[in-house]
Short mmCIF file of C-alpha atoms and ligand atoms in Angstrom, two decimals:
data_model
loop_
_atom_site.label_atom_id
_atom_site.label_comp_id
_atom_site.label_asym_id
_atom_site.label_seq_id
_atom_site.Cartn_x
_atom_site.Cartn_y
_atom_site.Cartn_z
CA MET A 1 11.01 35.94 33.46
CA ILE A 2 14.49 34.93 34.45
CA TYR A 3 16.79 34.01 31.34
CA PHE A 4 20.38 32.19 31.68
CA LYS A 5 23.30 33.46 29.69
CA ASP A 6 26.75 32.41 30.08
CA GLY A 7 26.69 31.35 33.60
CA LYS A 8 24.34 34.26 34.81
CA PHE A 9 20.61 34.25 35.52
CA LEU A 10 19.22 37.72 34.18
CA GLU A 11 16.03 39.50 33.59
CA GLU A 12 14.75 39.74 30.31
CA ASP A 13 16.11 43.35 29.43
CA GLU A 14 19.67 42.46 31.00
CA VAL A 15 20.16 39.50 28.67
CA HIS A 16 21.80 40.33 25.09
CA VAL A 17 23.50 38.36 22.16
CA SER A 18 25.68 39.63 19.86
CA VAL A 19 25.21 40.71 16.20
CA ASN A 20 28.58 38.95 15.62
CA ASP A 21 26.96 35.60 17.62
CA ARG A 22 27.46 32.75 14.93
CA GLY A 23 24.09 31.50 16.01
CA TYR A 24 22.69 34.49 14.45
CA ALA A 25 25.16 34.86 11.53
CA PHE A 26 25.08 31.03 10.50
CA GLY A 27 22.56 29.30 12.41
CA ASP A 28 26.00 27.70 13.72
CA GLY A 29 24.48 26.20 16.78
CA VAL A 30 22.28 23.62 18.54
CA TYR A 31 19.20 23.42 20.73
CA GLU A 32 16.95 21.69 22.87
CA VAL A 33 13.12 21.90 24.14
CA ILE A 34 12.31 20.24 27.40
CA LYS A 35 8.46 19.92 28.44
CA ILE A 36 7.36 20.78 32.13
CA TYR A 37 4.52 18.84 33.43
CA ASP A 38 3.00 20.26 36.70
CA GLY A 39 6.25 21.83 37.44
CA ALA A 40 8.51 18.67 36.92
CA LEU A 41 10.96 18.32 33.87
CA TYR A 42 10.04 15.44 31.48
CA THR A 43 12.69 13.29 30.17
CA ALA A 44 15.22 15.96 30.97
CA GLN A 45 18.47 13.59 30.97
CA GLU A 46 17.52 12.29 27.25
CA HIS A 47 17.14 15.80 26.01
CA LEU A 48 20.50 16.81 27.55
CA GLU A 49 21.97 13.90 26.31
CA ARG A 50 21.24 14.40 22.58
CA LEU A 51 22.08 18.06 23.19
CA ILE A 52 25.62 17.16 23.90
CA GLU A 53 25.39 14.60 21.07
CA SER A 54 24.58 17.36 18.53
CA ALA A 55 27.18 19.57 19.96
CA GLU A 56 29.77 16.94 19.06
CA LYS A 57 28.33 16.39 15.67
CA ILE A 58 28.90 20.11 14.80
CA ARG A 59 32.10 19.46 16.54
CA MET A 60 31.58 22.19 19.41
CA ALA A 61 32.78 21.53 22.82
CA MET A 62 29.93 21.90 25.12
CA PRO A 63 31.00 24.32 28.18
CA TYR A 64 28.85 22.62 31.03
CA THR A 65 28.20 19.09 32.09
CA ILE A 66 24.95 17.36 31.87
CA GLU A 67 24.93 17.48 35.63
CA GLU A 68 25.58 21.63 35.17
CA LEU A 69 22.96 21.73 32.40
CA GLY A 70 20.38 19.95 34.61
CA GLU A 71 20.95 22.50 37.40
CA ILE A 72 20.57 25.41 34.79
CA ILE A 73 17.20 23.90 33.57
CA GLN A 74 15.80 23.15 37.04
CA LYS A 75 16.67 26.55 37.94
CA LEU A 76 14.61 28.16 35.17
CA GLN A 77 11.67 26.15 36.05
CA THR A 78 11.80 27.14 39.76
CA GLU A 79 12.71 30.86 39.55
CA ASN A 80 10.27 31.55 36.97
CA GLU A 81 7.42 29.03 38.67
CA ILE A 82 6.66 27.15 35.39
CA THR A 83 4.02 24.63 36.07
CA MET A 84 3.24 23.90 32.33
CA GLY A 85 5.52 24.88 29.61
CA HIS A 86 8.96 24.48 27.89
CA ILE A 87 12.47 25.22 28.74
CA TYR A 88 14.62 26.24 25.64
CA LEU A 89 18.53 25.71 25.70
CA GLN A 90 20.45 27.25 22.79
CA VAL A 91 24.28 26.89 22.27
CA THR A 92 25.83 28.68 19.60
CA ARG A 93 29.65 28.15 18.41
CA GLY A 94 30.03 31.77 19.93
CA VAL A 95 30.97 35.27 18.97
CA ALA A 96 33.70 36.20 16.66
CA PRO A 97 34.12 38.54 13.53
CA ARG A 98 32.31 36.97 10.49
CA VAL A 99 34.00 34.17 8.68
CA HIS A 100 32.69 30.69 7.82
CA GLN A 101 35.41 28.56 9.04
CA PHE A 102 35.53 28.12 12.96
CA PRO A 103 37.45 30.96 14.35
CA GLU A 104 40.26 29.96 16.95
CA SER A 105 39.41 29.68 20.60
CA ILE A 106 36.08 30.85 20.08
CA GLN A 107 33.72 30.14 23.44
CA PRO A 108 30.39 28.46 22.97
CA VAL A 109 27.44 30.87 24.03
CA VAL A 110 24.76 29.09 26.35
CA VAL A 111 21.07 30.75 26.62
CA GLY A 112 18.57 28.90 28.40
CA TYR A 113 14.79 30.48 28.79
CA ALA A 114 11.26 29.34 29.90
CA VAL A 115 7.88 30.00 28.26
CA GLU A 116 4.69 29.04 29.78
CA ASN A 117 1.91 27.25 27.73
CA GLU A 118 -0.90 24.67 27.66
CA ARG A 119 -1.04 21.11 26.29
CA PRO A 120 -2.85 21.25 22.71
CA MET A 121 -5.75 19.68 24.03
CA HIS A 122 -7.78 20.42 20.91
CA TYR A 123 -5.61 18.31 18.60
CA LEU A 124 -4.88 15.81 20.81
CA GLN A 125 -8.44 15.13 20.85
CA GLN A 126 -9.74 15.86 17.59
CA GLY A 127 -6.58 15.14 15.38
CA ALA A 128 -4.47 17.68 13.11
CA ALA A 129 -4.36 17.72 9.43
CA MET A 130 -1.02 17.51 7.68
CA LYS A 131 0.14 18.61 4.27
CA SER A 132 2.96 16.88 2.44
CA VAL A 133 6.10 19.16 1.70
CA GLU A 134 9.05 17.95 -0.39
CA ASP A 135 12.03 17.73 2.01
CA VAL A 136 14.67 20.30 0.51
CA ARG A 137 16.43 20.16 4.12
CA TRP A 138 20.36 19.17 4.43
CA LEU A 139 21.31 15.47 5.06
CA ARG A 140 22.03 15.95 8.76
CA CYS A 141 18.48 16.06 10.08
CA ASP A 142 19.77 13.90 12.94
CA ILE A 143 21.29 16.85 14.33
CA LYS A 144 19.12 19.27 16.48
CA SER A 145 20.51 22.45 14.66
CA LEU A 146 19.34 25.91 14.89
CA ASN A 147 19.42 25.97 10.89
CA LEU A 148 15.46 25.74 10.66
CA LEU A 149 14.82 27.54 7.61
CA GLY A 150 13.59 24.27 5.81
CA ASN A 151 11.45 23.51 8.48
CA VAL A 152 9.95 26.76 8.87
CA MET A 153 9.29 27.09 5.20
CA ALA A 154 7.53 23.58 5.51
CA LYS A 155 5.52 24.49 8.34
CA GLN A 156 4.34 27.93 6.74
CA GLU A 157 3.21 25.93 3.55
CA ALA A 158 1.30 23.51 6.00
CA PHE A 159 -0.47 26.66 7.50
CA ASP A 160 -1.16 28.45 4.29
CA HIS A 161 -3.05 25.07 3.35
CA GLY A 162 -5.06 25.37 6.52
CA CYS A 163 -2.97 22.35 8.06
CA GLN A 164 -1.36 22.06 11.42
CA GLU A 165 1.83 20.08 10.24
CA ALA A 166 3.81 19.42 7.35
CA LEU A 167 4.83 15.86 6.28
CA PHE A 168 8.30 16.09 4.76
CA VAL A 169 8.73 13.40 1.83
CA ARG A 170 12.31 12.92 0.33
CA ASN A 171 12.99 10.42 -2.75
CA GLY A 172 9.46 9.51 -2.30
CA LEU A 173 9.81 8.34 1.36
CA VAL A 174 7.80 9.85 4.31
CA ARG A 175 10.67 11.18 6.60
CA GLU A 176 9.18 13.40 9.45
CA GLY A 177 7.05 16.42 10.26
CA SER A 178 8.46 19.69 10.30
CA SER A 179 8.86 19.72 13.90
CA SER A 180 7.61 16.19 14.73
CA ASN A 181 8.27 12.55 14.13
CA VAL A 182 5.52 10.75 12.25
CA PHE A 183 3.93 7.03 12.79
CA GLY A 184 1.42 5.24 10.36
CA ILE A 185 -0.62 2.02 11.79
CA LYS A 186 -1.43 -0.84 9.25
CA ASP A 187 -2.96 -3.87 10.13
CA GLY A 188 -2.07 -3.71 13.63
CA VAL A 189 1.63 -2.93 12.82
CA LEU A 190 3.40 0.58 14.06
CA TYR A 191 5.54 2.03 11.26
CA THR A 192 7.99 4.77 11.63
CA HIS A 193 11.16 6.05 9.79
CA PRO A 194 14.46 4.47 11.14
CA ALA A 195 16.77 6.77 13.41
CA ASN A 196 19.18 7.84 10.80
CA ASN A 197 20.54 10.91 9.17
CA PHE A 198 17.22 11.62 7.41
CA ILE A 199 15.38 12.39 10.75
CA LEU A 200 15.78 13.78 14.45
CA ASN A 201 15.51 10.72 16.78
CA GLY A 202 12.86 12.40 18.74
CA ILE A 203 12.66 11.95 22.66
CA THR A 204 8.76 11.53 22.03
CA ARG A 205 9.46 9.09 19.13
CA ARG A 206 11.59 6.79 21.51
CA VAL A 207 8.81 7.05 24.40
CA VAL A 208 6.18 5.78 21.82
CA LEU A 209 8.29 3.01 20.54
CA GLN A 210 8.69 1.94 24.34
CA LEU A 211 4.96 2.11 25.01
CA ALA A 212 4.37 0.25 21.94
CA LYS A 213 6.56 -2.48 23.14
CA ASN A 214 4.88 -2.47 26.58
CA LEU A 215 1.36 -2.79 24.78
CA ASN A 216 2.55 -5.63 22.36
CA ILE A 217 2.10 -3.43 19.31
CA PRO A 218 4.60 -4.64 16.75
CA VAL A 219 6.92 -2.09 15.35
CA GLU A 220 8.62 -1.67 12.17
CA GLU A 221 11.17 0.92 11.90
CA LYS A 222 11.01 1.09 8.17
CA GLU A 223 10.75 3.75 5.60
CA PHE A 224 7.15 3.97 3.77
CA THR A 225 5.96 6.28 0.85
CA LEU A 226 3.24 8.83 0.64
CA PRO A 227 0.89 6.64 -1.10
CA GLN A 228 1.68 4.14 1.78
CA ALA A 229 1.15 6.79 4.31
CA LEU A 230 -2.43 7.67 2.60
CA GLU A 231 -3.46 3.94 2.91
CA MET A 232 -2.60 3.66 6.50
CA ASP A 233 -5.39 2.89 8.91
CA GLU A 234 -4.05 5.45 11.59
CA PHE A 235 -1.51 8.04 11.56
CA PHE A 236 0.05 10.35 14.09
CA TYR A 237 2.92 12.77 14.91
CA THR A 238 4.86 13.23 18.05
CA SER A 239 7.11 15.67 19.88
CA THR A 240 7.81 17.24 22.90
CA ASN A 241 5.10 19.77 22.50
CA ALA A 242 2.72 17.58 20.38
CA GLU A 243 2.97 14.63 22.45
CA ILE A 244 0.78 12.02 20.30
CA THR A 245 -1.34 14.12 17.95
CA PRO A 246 -3.68 12.14 15.80
CA ALA A 247 -3.37 13.15 12.13
CA VAL A 248 -6.71 12.66 10.65
CA THR A 249 -6.16 14.07 7.10
CA ILE A 250 -3.06 14.15 4.94
CA ASP A 251 -3.23 16.50 1.69
CA GLN A 252 -6.99 16.60 2.77
CA GLN A 253 -7.34 13.09 2.23
CA PRO A 254 -9.03 11.03 5.29
CA ILE A 255 -6.46 8.70 6.96
CA GLY A 256 -8.62 5.85 8.05
CA GLN A 257 -12.09 6.94 9.23
CA GLY A 258 -10.67 10.22 9.42
CA VAL A 259 -10.62 10.53 12.81
CA PRO A 260 -8.34 9.49 15.69
CA GLY A 261 -7.99 5.52 15.54
CA PRO A 262 -8.07 3.00 18.51
CA LEU A 263 -4.13 2.07 18.64
CA THR A 264 -3.47 5.84 18.63
CA ARG A 265 -5.87 6.46 21.58
CA LYS A 266 -4.46 3.71 23.19
CA LEU A 267 -0.85 4.87 22.96
CA GLN A 268 -1.83 8.41 24.29
CA VAL A 269 -3.73 6.85 27.23
CA ALA A 270 -0.49 5.26 27.86
CA PHE A 271 1.59 8.04 27.27
CA ASP A 272 -0.58 10.27 29.81
CA ALA A 273 -0.25 7.27 32.24
CA GLN A 274 3.66 7.93 32.74
CA ILE A 275 3.03 11.46 33.61
CA PRO A 276 2.09 11.66 37.15
CA MET A 277 0.23 14.82 36.89
CA LEU A 278 -1.67 13.49 34.01
CA VAL A 279 -2.87 10.57 36.14
CA ALA A 280 -3.39 12.53 39.20
CA SER A 281 -5.78 14.80 37.17
CA GLY A 282 -8.19 12.08 36.02
CA ASN A 283 -7.11 13.03 32.47
CA VAL A 284 -6.09 9.40 31.97
CA GLU A 285 -9.47 7.67 32.73
CA GLU A 286 -11.44 10.54 31.01
CA ARG A 287 -9.72 9.82 27.63
CA GLU A 288 -10.26 6.05 28.02
CA SER A 289 -13.90 6.50 28.80
CA ASN A 290 -14.19 8.76 25.80
CA GLY A 291 -12.79 5.75 23.75
CA PRO A 292 -11.78 6.19 20.09
CA ALA A 293 -13.77 8.78 18.40
CA SER A 294 -16.17 7.40 16.04
O1 PSZ B 301 8.16 23.97 20.82
C1 PSZ B 301 8.39 23.79 19.96
O2 PSZ B 301 8.72 24.53 18.96
C2 PSZ B 301 9.11 22.53 19.57
S1 PSZ B 301 8.98 21.23 20.58
C3 PSZ B 301 9.69 19.97 19.81
C4 PSZ B 301 10.00 20.52 18.49
C5 PSZ B 301 9.67 21.55 18.45
N1 PSZ B 301 10.62 19.72 17.57
C6 PSZ B 301 11.16 18.44 17.70
C7 PSZ B 301 11.33 17.76 16.42
C8 PSZ B 301 11.92 18.40 15.38
O3 PSZ B 301 12.00 19.45 15.34
C9 PSZ B 301 12.26 17.46 14.16
C10 PSZ B 301 12.56 18.03 12.73
N2 PSZ B 301 11.61 16.09 14.26
C11 PSZ B 301 11.40 15.36 15.39
C12 PSZ B 301 10.94 16.27 16.50
C13 PSZ B 301 10.62 15.48 17.64
O4 PSZ B 301 11.43 15.80 18.82
P1 PSZ B 301 11.07 15.25 20.34
O5 PSZ B 301 10.23 14.45 20.37
O6 PSZ B 301 12.50 15.18 20.86
O7 PSZ B 301 10.62 16.84 20.60
#
């Protein structure tokens, strides 16, 4: 596998990061994950724009333009011949002797790498289980920061309870998943948390809101409580990796009929339909003819 670091494309055994890298010492950096479907980068522009926004929010000057970042991720895909997988871009504030404040004239360190993986078909089809977890993260969840301890602890707590994703609740309000955004459907209306400092404004979230608009599904970007979430007719979580994953239980309580719901299925079909490879492979019709699970 070929890696990118600071302007060079290197083999795994040639790529090294410093113990004095502030990403390692403080989690002082930002990152992005970009999906590859059939060798094509999906919503890369949106991810790169968000990377630059995240960097600005932590007062870090990105050493590359969007165009240059686009070329880097494209080369990681082609050199590694990734057909299905992800590209990770990580940018840290740089290397300097350990002090908390920003060291003077420090240069950001940019690392990029690719991983191959399959779509999570089992959970896309059967649905997943969520576990509510108190959201004890900081208050800038809009930044895609390398500080992921709150997310890691929550995901592990969900896994410890046999669930696939955690559901963050802060001040009684449902915020997002540990690595996803969440949506509920009640009486035909799609509810999701507004894009503010309490959540990451997911690229998949934005795609889903556009698909809902196209399908004339009414949308309310409004907070709701955990008891309200449990009373939803349908629930799902979204991310670059999870796409639109139905959540069929929360805290072991079935949502709706405890199976993926019809509007969730409709959104999944619409999601697949905007990805050329999924249309070509017949995946879209297949899921359509399967219909909502019952
Ligand atoms: O492969 C991985 O580990 C991934 S792929 C996407 C994520 C992790 N996380 C995205 C994410 C997140 O970490 C939080 C806290 N909220 C929402 C999301 C969804 O963002 P998008 O849709 O842009 O991936």
